């Protein structure tokens, strides 16, 4: 089974070379992508492929539920390298509908270490419990939070010191929030692009939703399943 | 074999008017319901009709659910206002989509069995109920979408929203619309 992957690799490299004899030489000489992709680890969301980019054109960071927490050393290392060395011009946070990480938060069961990783999404669900209460279909609840999660990550990135420093230096940098549907292969722009510190400040203090009443934190029954506090 | 399809195809140019596309698609769903009732209550197996229903349930209906669930509804959630009171309606419709797809699977199973056995589903009370239940729920669902969702969508969605909906409706069906122009290419 695993040997098949090595055979596939031989086939891929040979085909590439046959089609373009200079391909690997060019690729090895330089990495200069314009884009940093922060996406989900889900195997059905192949970053390069869905946006039609070749190796070398997209710097990729993936984790469960496409989170960008300011305390994650992995993310911070990627972000600093992308901004200060590669000087990417766009950061794309791309979530996807039907995310298993988000579903794990909403199902109310325990999932071990994943629960620690997903604590921010758990809080996001609690912030949106009035919205979630209006949605009866479990899958639609997941998808709703998938979108809100992308927006939250864009907001978090826009306040990240590496990003703020890049804007201070006058570096051209936009942060985009997208969502992908595995069901049709299409990306949707969630219209949350942030291009500078002023836009980031506006995004950091979102207006209360005009569509809904007061927070249902005051409501009598909890709507988002709560797990025992992770230790 | 019938030469004329029992469920009318959509005119391709309608893709440029996504809300009219969805409205027309609802009309096709009504035609589907009519067909399902005919097949489900007939005492002889209506083979052509059964095949047409199968094709629709396997291909057209799941695409329509994606059109709404992954495109129109999320967009409306972003655009609608407090006075629209659309949240709970969209929430209920999403649950119905989920139920409809489950009913569609039961109906597909029933039709496949009927075609394999050469026996009309109408001859069996339980099978007949699968058919009539589907039509009943689907008609209610469509009525709600036509009466509430599409009018609000016409009010709230911008020209840019409609254009992006068109582009994705087409892409989902293998067509590429020029973001600026009007022509579709396969």
CSV table of N, CA and C in Angstrom, one decimal, chain B residues 35-173:
chain,number,residue,atom,x,y,z
B,35,UNK,N,-45.2,13.7,-10.7
B,35,UNK,CA,-44.7,12.4,-11.3
B,35,UNK,C,-44.6,11.3,-10.2
B,36,UNK,N,-44.1,11.7,-9.1
B,36,UNK,CA,-43.9,10.7,-8.0
B,36,UNK,C,-45.2,10.2,-7.5
B,37,UNK,N,-46.2,11.1,-7.5
B,37,UNK,CA,-47.6,10.6,-7.1
B,37,UNK,C,-48.1,9.6,-8.1
B,38,UNK,N,-47.9,10.0,-9.4
B,38,UNK,CA,-48.4,9.1,-10.5
B,38,UNK,C,-47.8,7.7,-10.4
B,39,UNK,N,-46.4,7.7,-10.2
B,39,UNK,CA,-45.7,6.4,-10.2
B,39,UNK,C,-46.1,5.7,-8.9
B,40,UNK,N,-46.2,6.4,-7.8
B,40,UNK,CA,-46.4,5.8,-6.5
B,40,UNK,C,-47.8,5.2,-6.3
B,41,UNK,N,-48.8,5.7,-7.1
B,41,UNK,CA,-50.2,5.2,-6.9
B,41,UNK,C,-50.6,4.4,-8.1
B,42,UNK,N,-49.8,4.3,-9.1
B,42,UNK,CA,-50.2,3.4,-10.3
B,42,UNK,C,-50.1,2.0,-9.9
B,43,UNK,N,-51.0,1.2,-10.5
B,43,UNK,CA,-50.9,-0.3,-10.2
B,43,UNK,C,-50.1,-1.0,-11.3
B,44,UNK,N,-49.6,-0.3,-12.3
B,44,UNK,CA,-48.6,-0.9,-13.2
B,44,UNK,C,-47.4,0.0,-13.1
B,45,UNK,N,-46.2,-0.7,-13.4
B,45,UNK,CA,-45.0,0.0,-13.2
B,45,UNK,C,-44.8,1.0,-14.4
B,46,UNK,N,-44.6,2.3,-14.1
B,46,UNK,CA,-44.4,3.3,-15.2
B,46,UNK,C,-42.9,3.5,-15.3
B,47,UNK,N,-42.3,2.7,-16.2
B,47,UNK,CA,-40.8,2.6,-16.2
B,47,UNK,C,-40.1,3.9,-16.6
B,48,UNK,N,-40.6,4.6,-17.7
B,48,UNK,CA,-40.0,5.8,-18.1
B,48,UNK,C,-40.0,6.9,-17.0
B,49,UNK,N,-41.2,6.9,-16.4
B,49,UNK,CA,-41.4,7.9,-15.3
B,49,UNK,C,-40.5,7.6,-14.1
B,50,UNK,N,-40.4,6.3,-13.8
B,50,UNK,CA,-39.5,5.9,-12.7
B,50,UNK,C,-38.0,6.3,-13.0
B,51,UNK,N,-37.6,6.1,-14.2
B,51,UNK,CA,-36.2,6.5,-14.5
B,51,UNK,C,-36.0,8.0,-14.5
B,52,UNK,N,-37.0,8.7,-14.9
B,52,UNK,CA,-36.9,10.2,-14.8
B,52,UNK,C,-36.8,10.7,-13.4
B,53,UNK,N,-37.6,10.1,-12.5
B,53,UNK,CA,-37.6,10.4,-11.1
B,53,UNK,C,-36.2,10.1,-10.5
B,54,UNK,N,-35.7,8.9,-10.9
B,54,UNK,CA,-34.4,8.5,-10.3
B,54,UNK,C,-33.3,9.5,-10.8
B,55,UNK,N,-33.3,9.9,-12.0
B,55,UNK,CA,-32.3,10.9,-12.5
B,55,UNK,C,-32.4,12.2,-11.7
B,56,UNK,N,-33.6,12.6,-11.5
B,56,UNK,CA,-33.8,13.9,-10.8
B,56,UNK,C,-33.3,13.8,-9.4
B,57,UNK,N,-33.7,12.7,-8.7
B,57,UNK,CA,-33.3,12.6,-7.3
B,57,UNK,C,-31.8,12.4,-7.1
B,58,UNK,N,-31.2,11.7,-8.1
B,58,UNK,CA,-29.7,11.5,-7.9
B,58,UNK,C,-28.9,12.7,-8.3
B,59,UNK,N,-29.4,13.5,-9.2
B,59,UNK,CA,-28.5,14.6,-9.8
B,59,UNK,C,-29.1,16.0,-9.5
B,60,UNK,N,-30.3,16.2,-9.9
B,60,UNK,CA,-30.8,17.6,-9.8
B,60,UNK,C,-31.1,18.0,-8.4
B,61,UNK,N,-31.7,17.1,-7.6
B,61,UNK,CA,-32.1,17.6,-6.3
B,61,UNK,C,-30.9,17.8,-5.4
B,62,UNK,N,-29.9,17.0,-5.3
B,62,UNK,CA,-28.8,17.3,-4.4
B,62,UNK,C,-28.1,18.6,-4.8
B,63,UNK,N,-28.0,18.9,-6.2
B,63,UNK,CA,-27.4,20.1,-6.6
B,63,UNK,C,-28.2,21.3,-6.1
B,64,UNK,N,-29.5,21.2,-6.2
B,64,UNK,CA,-30.4,22.3,-5.7
B,64,UNK,C,-30.2,22.5,-4.2
B,65,UNK,N,-30.1,21.5,-3.5
B,65,UNK,CA,-29.9,21.6,-2.0
B,65,UNK,C,-28.6,22.4,-1.8
B,66,UNK,N,-27.5,22.1,-2.5
B,66,UNK,CA,-26.3,22.8,-2.4
B,66,UNK,C,-26.4,24.3,-2.8
B,67,UNK,N,-27.2,24.5,-3.9
B,67,UNK,CA,-27.4,25.9,-4.3
B,67,UNK,C,-28.0,26.7,-3.2
B,68,UNK,N,-28.8,26.1,-2.4
B,68,UNK,CA,-29.5,26.9,-1.3
B,68,UNK,C,-28.6,26.8,0.0
B,69,UNK,N,-28.2,25.6,0.3
B,69,UNK,CA,-27.6,25.4,1.7
B,69,UNK,C,-26.2,26.1,1.7
B,70,UNK,N,-25.4,25.9,0.6
B,70,UNK,CA,-24.0,26.4,0.7
B,70,UNK,C,-23.9,27.8,0.0
B,71,UNK,N,-24.9,28.3,-0.6
B,71,UNK,CA,-24.8,29.6,-1.3
B,71,UNK,C,-25.9,30.6,-0.9
B,72,UNK,N,-27.1,30.3,-1.2
B,72,UNK,CA,-28.2,31.3,-1.0
B,72,UNK,C,-28.4,31.5,0.5
B,73,UNK,N,-28.5,30.5,1.3
B,73,UNK,CA,-28.9,30.7,2.7
B,73,UNK,C,-27.7,31.4,3.5
B,74,UNK,N,-26.5,31.0,3.3
B,74,UNK,CA,-25.4,31.7,4.0
B,74,UNK,C,-25.3,33.2,3.6
B,75,UNK,N,-25.6,33.4,2.3
B,75,UNK,CA,-25.6,34.8,1.8
B,75,UNK,C,-26.7,35.6,2.4
B,76,UNK,N,-27.9,35.0,2.5
B,76,UNK,CA,-29.0,35.7,3.1
B,76,UNK,C,-28.8,35.9,4.6
B,77,UNK,N,-28.1,35.0,5.3
B,77,UNK,CA,-27.9,35.2,6.7
B,77,UNK,C,-27.0,36.5,6.9
B,78,UNK,N,-26.1,36.7,5.9
B,78,UNK,CA,-25.3,37.9,6.0
B,78,UNK,C,-26.0,39.2,5.7
B,79,UNK,N,-27.0,39.0,4.8
B,79,UNK,CA,-27.6,40.2,4.2
B,79,UNK,C,-28.9,40.6,4.9
B,80,UNK,N,-29.6,39.7,5.5
B,80,UNK,CA,-31.0,40.0,6.0
B,80,UNK,C,-30.9,40.8,7.2
B,81,UNK,N,-32.0,41.5,7.5
B,81,UNK,CA,-32.1,42.5,8.6
B,81,UNK,C,-33.1,41.9,9.6
B,82,UNK,N,-33.0,42.6,10.8
B,82,UNK,CA,-33.9,42.1,11.9
B,82,UNK,C,-35.3,41.9,11.5
B,83,UNK,N,-35.8,42.9,10.8
B,83,UNK,CA,-37.2,42.9,10.4
B,83,UNK,C,-37.6,41.7,9.5
B,84,UNK,N,-36.6,41.1,8.9
B,84,UNK,CA,-36.9,40.0,8.0
B,84,UNK,C,-37.2,38.7,8.8
B,85,UNK,N,-36.7,38.6,10.0
B,85,UNK,CA,-37.0,37.5,10.9
B,85,UNK,C,-36.8,36.2,10.1
B,86,UNK,N,-35.6,36.1,9.4
B,86,UNK,CA,-35.4,35.0,8.5
B,86,UNK,C,-34.7,33.8,9.2
B,87,UNK,N,-34.0,34.1,10.3
B,87,UNK,CA,-33.1,33.1,10.9
B,87,UNK,C,-33.8,31.8,11.1
B,88,UNK,N,-35.0,31.9,11.8
B,88,UNK,CA,-35.6,30.6,12.2
B,88,UNK,C,-36.2,29.9,10.9
B,89,UNK,N,-36.6,30.7,9.9
B,89,UNK,CA,-37.2,30.1,8.7
B,89,UNK,C,-36.0,29.3,8.0
B,90,UNK,N,-34.9,30.0,7.9
B,90,UNK,CA,-33.8,29.3,7.2
B,90,UNK,C,-33.3,28.1,8.0
B,91,UNK,N,-33.4,28.2,9.3
B,91,UNK,CA,-33.0,27.1,10.2
B,91,UNK,C,-34.0,25.9,10.0
B,92,UNK,N,-35.3,26.2,9.9
B,92,UNK,CA,-36.2,25.1,9.6
B,92,UNK,C,-36.1,24.5,8.2
B,93,UNK,N,-35.8,25.4,7.3
B,93,UNK,CA,-35.7,24.9,5.9
B,93,UNK,C,-34.5,24.0,5.7
B,94,UNK,N,-33.4,24.3,6.4
B,94,UNK,CA,-32.2,23.5,6.4
B,94,UNK,C,-32.5,22.1,6.9
B,95,UNK,N,-33.3,22.1,8.0
B,95,UNK,CA,-33.6,20.8,8.6
B,95,UNK,C,-34.5,20.0,7.6
B,96,UNK,N,-35.4,20.7,6.9
B,96,UNK,CA,-36.2,20.1,5.9
B,96,UNK,C,-35.4,19.5,4.8
B,97,UNK,N,-34.3,20.3,4.3
B,97,UNK,CA,-33.5,19.8,3.3
B,97,UNK,C,-32.9,18.4,3.7
B,98,UNK,N,-32.4,18.4,4.9
B,98,UNK,CA,-31.8,17.2,5.4
B,98,UNK,C,-32.8,16.0,5.4
B,99,UNK,N,-34.0,16.3,5.9
B,99,UNK,CA,-35.1,15.3,5.9
B,99,UNK,C,-35.5,14.9,4.4
B,100,UNK,N,-35.5,15.9,3.5
B,100,UNK,CA,-35.9,15.6,2.1
B,100,UNK,C,-34.9,14.7,1.5
B,101,UNK,N,-33.6,14.9,1.8
B,101,UNK,CA,-32.6,14.0,1.2
B,101,UNK,C,-32.7,12.6,1.7
B,102,UNK,N,-33.1,12.5,3.0
B,102,UNK,CA,-33.3,11.1,3.5
B,102,UNK,C,-34.5,10.5,2.9
B,103,UNK,N,-35.6,11.3,2.7
B,103,UNK,CA,-36.8,10.7,2.0
B,103,UNK,C,-36.4,10.3,0.6
B,104,UNK,N,-35.6,11.2,0.0
B,104,UNK,CA,-35.2,10.9,-1.4
B,104,UNK,C,-34.5,9.5,-1.5
B,105,UNK,N,-33.6,9.3,-0.5
B,105,UNK,CA,-32.9,8.0,-0.5
B,105,UNK,C,-33.8,6.8,-0.4
B,106,UNK,N,-34.8,7.0,0.5
B,106,UNK,CA,-35.8,5.9,0.6
B,106,UNK,C,-36.6,5.7,-0.7
B,107,UNK,N,-36.9,6.8,-1.3
B,107,UNK,CA,-37.6,6.7,-2.6
B,107,UNK,C,-36.8,6.1,-3.7
B,108,UNK,N,-35.5,6.4,-3.7
B,108,UNK,CA,-34.6,5.8,-4.7
B,108,UNK,C,-34.6,4.3,-4.5
B,109,UNK,N,-34.4,3.9,-3.2
B,109,UNK,CA,-34.4,2.5,-2.9
B,109,UNK,C,-35.6,1.8,-3.4
B,110,UNK,N,-36.8,2.4,-3.1
B,110,UNK,CA,-38.1,1.8,-3.5
B,110,UNK,C,-38.2,1.7,-5.0
B,111,UNK,N,-37.8,2.7,-5.7
B,111,UNK,CA,-37.8,2.7,-7.2
B,111,UNK,C,-36.9,1.7,-7.8
B,112,UNK,N,-35.7,1.6,-7.2
B,112,UNK,CA,-34.8,0.6,-7.7
B,112,UNK,C,-35.3,-0.8,-7.5
B,113,UNK,N,-35.9,-1.1,-6.4
B,113,UNK,CA,-36.5,-2.4,-6.1
B,113,UNK,C,-37.6,-2.7,-7.1
B,114,UNK,N,-38.5,-1.6,-7.3
B,114,UNK,CA,-39.6,-1.8,-8.2
B,114,UNK,C,-39.1,-2.1,-9.6
B,115,UNK,N,-38.1,-1.4,-10.1
B,115,UNK,CA,-37.6,-1.7,-11.4
B,115,UNK,C,-36.9,-3.0,-11.5
B,116,UNK,N,-36.3,-3.4,-10.5
B,116,UNK,CA,-35.6,-4.8,-10.5
B,116,UNK,C,-36.7,-5.9,-10.5
B,117,UNK,N,-37.7,-5.7,-9.7
B,117,UNK,CA,-38.8,-6.7,-9.6
B,117,UNK,C,-39.8,-6.6,-10.7
B,118,UNK,N,-39.9,-5.5,-11.4
B,118,UNK,CA,-40.9,-5.2,-12.4
B,118,UNK,C,-42.3,-5.1,-11.8
B,119,UNK,N,-42.3,-4.6,-10.5
B,119,UNK,CA,-43.6,-4.5,-9.8
B,119,UNK,C,-43.8,-3.1,-9.4
B,120,UNK,N,-45.1,-2.6,-9.6
B,120,UNK,CA,-45.4,-1.2,-9.4
B,120,UNK,C,-45.4,-1.0,-7.8
B,121,UNK,N,-44.7,0.1,-7.4
B,121,UNK,CA,-44.7,0.4,-6.0
B,121,UNK,C,-46.1,0.7,-5.4
B,122,UNK,N,-47.0,1.1,-6.3
B,122,UNK,CA,-48.4,1.4,-5.8
B,122,UNK,C,-49.1,0.1,-5.3
B,123,UNK,N,-48.6,-1.0,-5.6
B,123,UNK,CA,-49.2,-2.3,-5.2
B,123,UNK,C,-49.0,-2.5,-3.7
B,124,UNK,N,-48.0,-1.8,-3.2
B,124,UNK,CA,-47.7,-2.1,-1.8
B,124,UNK,C,-47.9,-0.8,-1.0
B,125,UNK,N,-48.7,-1.0,0.1
B,125,UNK,CA,-49.1,0.2,0.9
B,125,UNK,C,-47.9,1.0,1.4
B,126,UNK,N,-47.0,0.3,1.9
B,126,UNK,CA,-45.8,1.0,2.6
B,126,UNK,C,-45.0,1.8,1.5
B,127,UNK,N,-44.8,1.1,0.4
B,127,UNK,CA,-44.1,1.8,-0.7
B,127,UNK,C,-44.9,3.1,-1.2
B,128,UNK,N,-46.2,2.9,-1.3
B,128,UNK,CA,-47.0,4.0,-1.8
B,128,UNK,C,-46.9,5.2,-0.8
B,129,UNK,N,-46.8,4.9,0.5
B,129,UNK,CA,-46.7,5.9,1.5
B,129,UNK,C,-45.3,6.7,1.3
B,130,UNK,N,-44.3,6.0,1.0
B,130,UNK,CA,-43.0,6.6,0.8
B,130,UNK,C,-43.1,7.7,-0.3
B,131,UNK,N,-43.8,7.4,-1.4
B,131,UNK,CA,-44.0,8.3,-2.5
B,131,UNK,C,-44.9,9.5,-2.1
B,132,UNK,N,-46.0,9.2,-1.5
B,132,UNK,CA,-46.9,10.3,-1.2
B,132,UNK,C,-46.4,11.2,-0.1
B,133,UNK,N,-45.7,10.6,0.8
B,133,UNK,CA,-45.1,11.4,1.9
B,133,UNK,C,-44.0,12.4,1.3
B,134,UNK,N,-43.2,11.9,0.4
B,134,UNK,CA,-42.2,12.7,-0.2
B,134,UNK,C,-42.9,13.9,-0.9
B,135,UNK,N,-43.9,13.7,-1.7
B,135,UNK,CA,-44.5,14.7,-2.5
B,135,UNK,C,-45.2,15.8,-1.5
B,136,UNK,N,-45.8,15.3,-0.5
B,136,UNK,CA,-46.4,16.2,0.5
B,136,UNK,C,-45.4,17.1,1.2
B,137,UNK,N,-44.3,16.6,1.7
B,137,UNK,CA,-43.3,17.4,2.3
B,137,UNK,C,-42.6,18.3,1.4
B,138,UNK,N,-42.3,17.8,0.2
B,138,UNK,CA,-41.6,18.7,-0.8
B,138,UNK,C,-42.5,19.9,-1.2
B,139,UNK,N,-43.8,19.7,-1.4
B,139,UNK,CA,-44.6,20.8,-1.8
B,139,UNK,C,-44.7,21.8,-0.7
B,140,UNK,N,-44.8,21.4,0.5
B,140,UNK,CA,-44.8,22.4,1.7
B,140,UNK,C,-43.5,23.2,1.7
B,141,UNK,N,-42.4,22.4,1.5
B,141,UNK,CA,-41.1,23.1,1.6
B,141,UNK,C,-40.9,24.1,0.5
B,142,UNK,N,-41.3,23.8,-0.7
B,142,UNK,CA,-41.2,24.7,-1.8
B,142,UNK,C,-42.1,25.9,-1.6
B,143,UNK,N,-43.3,25.7,-1.1
B,143,UNK,CA,-44.2,26.8,-0.8
B,143,UNK,C,-43.6,27.8,0.1
B,144,UNK,N,-43.0,27.3,1.2
B,144,UNK,CA,-42.3,28.2,2.2
B,144,UNK,C,-41.2,29.0,1.5
B,145,UNK,N,-40.4,28.3,0.7
B,145,UNK,CA,-39.3,29.0,0.1
B,145,UNK,C,-39.8,30.1,-0.9
B,146,UNK,N,-40.8,29.7,-1.7
B,146,UNK,CA,-41.3,30.7,-2.6
B,146,UNK,C,-42.0,31.9,-1.9
B,147,UNK,N,-42.6,31.6,-0.8
B,147,UNK,CA,-43.4,32.7,-0.2
B,147,UNK,C,-42.5,33.6,0.7
B,148,UNK,N,-41.5,33.0,1.3
B,148,UNK,CA,-40.7,33.8,2.3
B,148,UNK,C,-39.3,34.1,1.8
B,149,UNK,N,-38.6,33.0,1.4
B,149,UNK,CA,-37.1,33.2,1.1
B,149,UNK,C,-36.9,34.0,-0.1
B,150,UNK,N,-37.5,33.6,-1.2
B,150,UNK,CA,-37.2,34.3,-2.5
B,150,UNK,C,-37.6,35.7,-2.5
B,151,UNK,N,-38.7,36.1,-1.9
B,151,UNK,CA,-39.1,37.5,-1.9
B,151,UNK,C,-38.0,38.3,-1.1
B,152,UNK,N,-37.6,37.8,0.0
B,152,UNK,CA,-36.6,38.5,0.8
B,152,UNK,C,-35.3,38.6,0.1
B,153,UNK,N,-34.9,37.5,-0.6
B,153,UNK,CA,-33.7,37.5,-1.4
B,153,UNK,C,-33.7,38.6,-2.5
B,154,UNK,N,-34.9,38.7,-3.1
B,154,UNK,CA,-35.0,39.7,-4.2
B,154,UNK,C,-34.8,41.1,-3.6
B,155,UNK,N,-35.2,41.3,-2.3
B,155,UNK,CA,-35.1,42.6,-1.7
B,155,UNK,C,-33.7,42.9,-1.2
B,156,UNK,N,-33.0,41.9,-0.7
B,156,UNK,CA,-31.8,42.1,0.0
B,156,UNK,C,-30.5,41.9,-0.8
B,157,UNK,N,-30.6,41.0,-1.8
B,157,UNK,CA,-29.3,40.7,-2.5
B,157,UNK,C,-29.0,41.8,-3.5
B,158,UNK,N,-27.7,42.1,-3.6
B,158,UNK,CA,-27.2,43.1,-4.5
B,158,UNK,C,-27.0,42.5,-5.8
B,159,UNK,N,-26.7,43.4,-6.8
B,159,UNK,CA,-26.4,42.9,-8.2
B,159,UNK,C,-25.1,42.0,-8.1
B,160,UNK,N,-24.2,42.5,-7.3
B,160,UNK,CA,-22.9,41.7,-7.2
B,160,UNK,C,-23.2,40.3,-6.5
B,161,UNK,N,-24.1,40.3,-5.6
B,161,UNK,CA,-24.5,39.0,-4.9
B,161,UNK,C,-25.1,38.1,-6.0
B,162,UNK,N,-26.0,38.6,-6.8
B,162,UNK,CA,-26.7,37.8,-7.8
B,162,UNK,C,-25.7,37.3,-8.8
B,163,UNK,N,-24.8,38.1,-9.2
B,163,UNK,CA,-23.7,37.7,-10.2
B,163,UNK,C,-22.9,36.6,-9.6
B,164,UNK,N,-22.5,36.7,-8.3
B,164,UNK,CA,-21.6,35.6,-7.8
B,164,UNK,C,-22.5,34.4,-7.6
B,165,UNK,N,-23.7,34.5,-7.3
B,165,UNK,CA,-24.6,33.3,-7.2
B,165,UNK,C,-24.7,32.6,-8.6
B,166,UNK,N,-24.8,33.4,-9.6
B,166,UNK,CA,-24.9,32.9,-11.0
B,166,UNK,C,-23.7,32.1,-11.3
B,167,UNK,N,-22.5,32.7,-11.0
B,167,UNK,CA,-21.2,32.1,-11.4
B,167,UNK,C,-21.1,30.8,-10.7
B,168,UNK,N,-21.5,30.7,-9.4
B,168,UNK,CA,-21.4,29.4,-8.7
B,168,UNK,C,-22.5,28.4,-9.1
B,169,UNK,N,-23.7,28.9,-9.4
B,169,UNK,CA,-24.7,27.9,-10.0
B,169,UNK,C,-24.2,27.3,-11.2
B,170,UNK,N,-23.6,28.1,-12.1
B,170,UNK,CA,-23.1,27.5,-13.3
B,170,UNK,C,-21.9,26.6,-13.1
B,171,UNK,N,-21.0,27.0,-12.2
B,171,UNK,CA,-19.8,26.2,-12.0
B,171,UNK,C,-20.1,24.8,-11.4
B,172,UNK,N,-21.1,24.9,-10.6
B,172,UNK,CA,-21.6,23.6,-10.0
B,172,UNK,C,-22.1,22.6,-11.0
B,173,UNK,N,-22.5,23.2,-12.2
B,173,UNK,CA,-23.0,22.4,-13.2
B,173,UNK,C,-22.1,22.3,-14.4
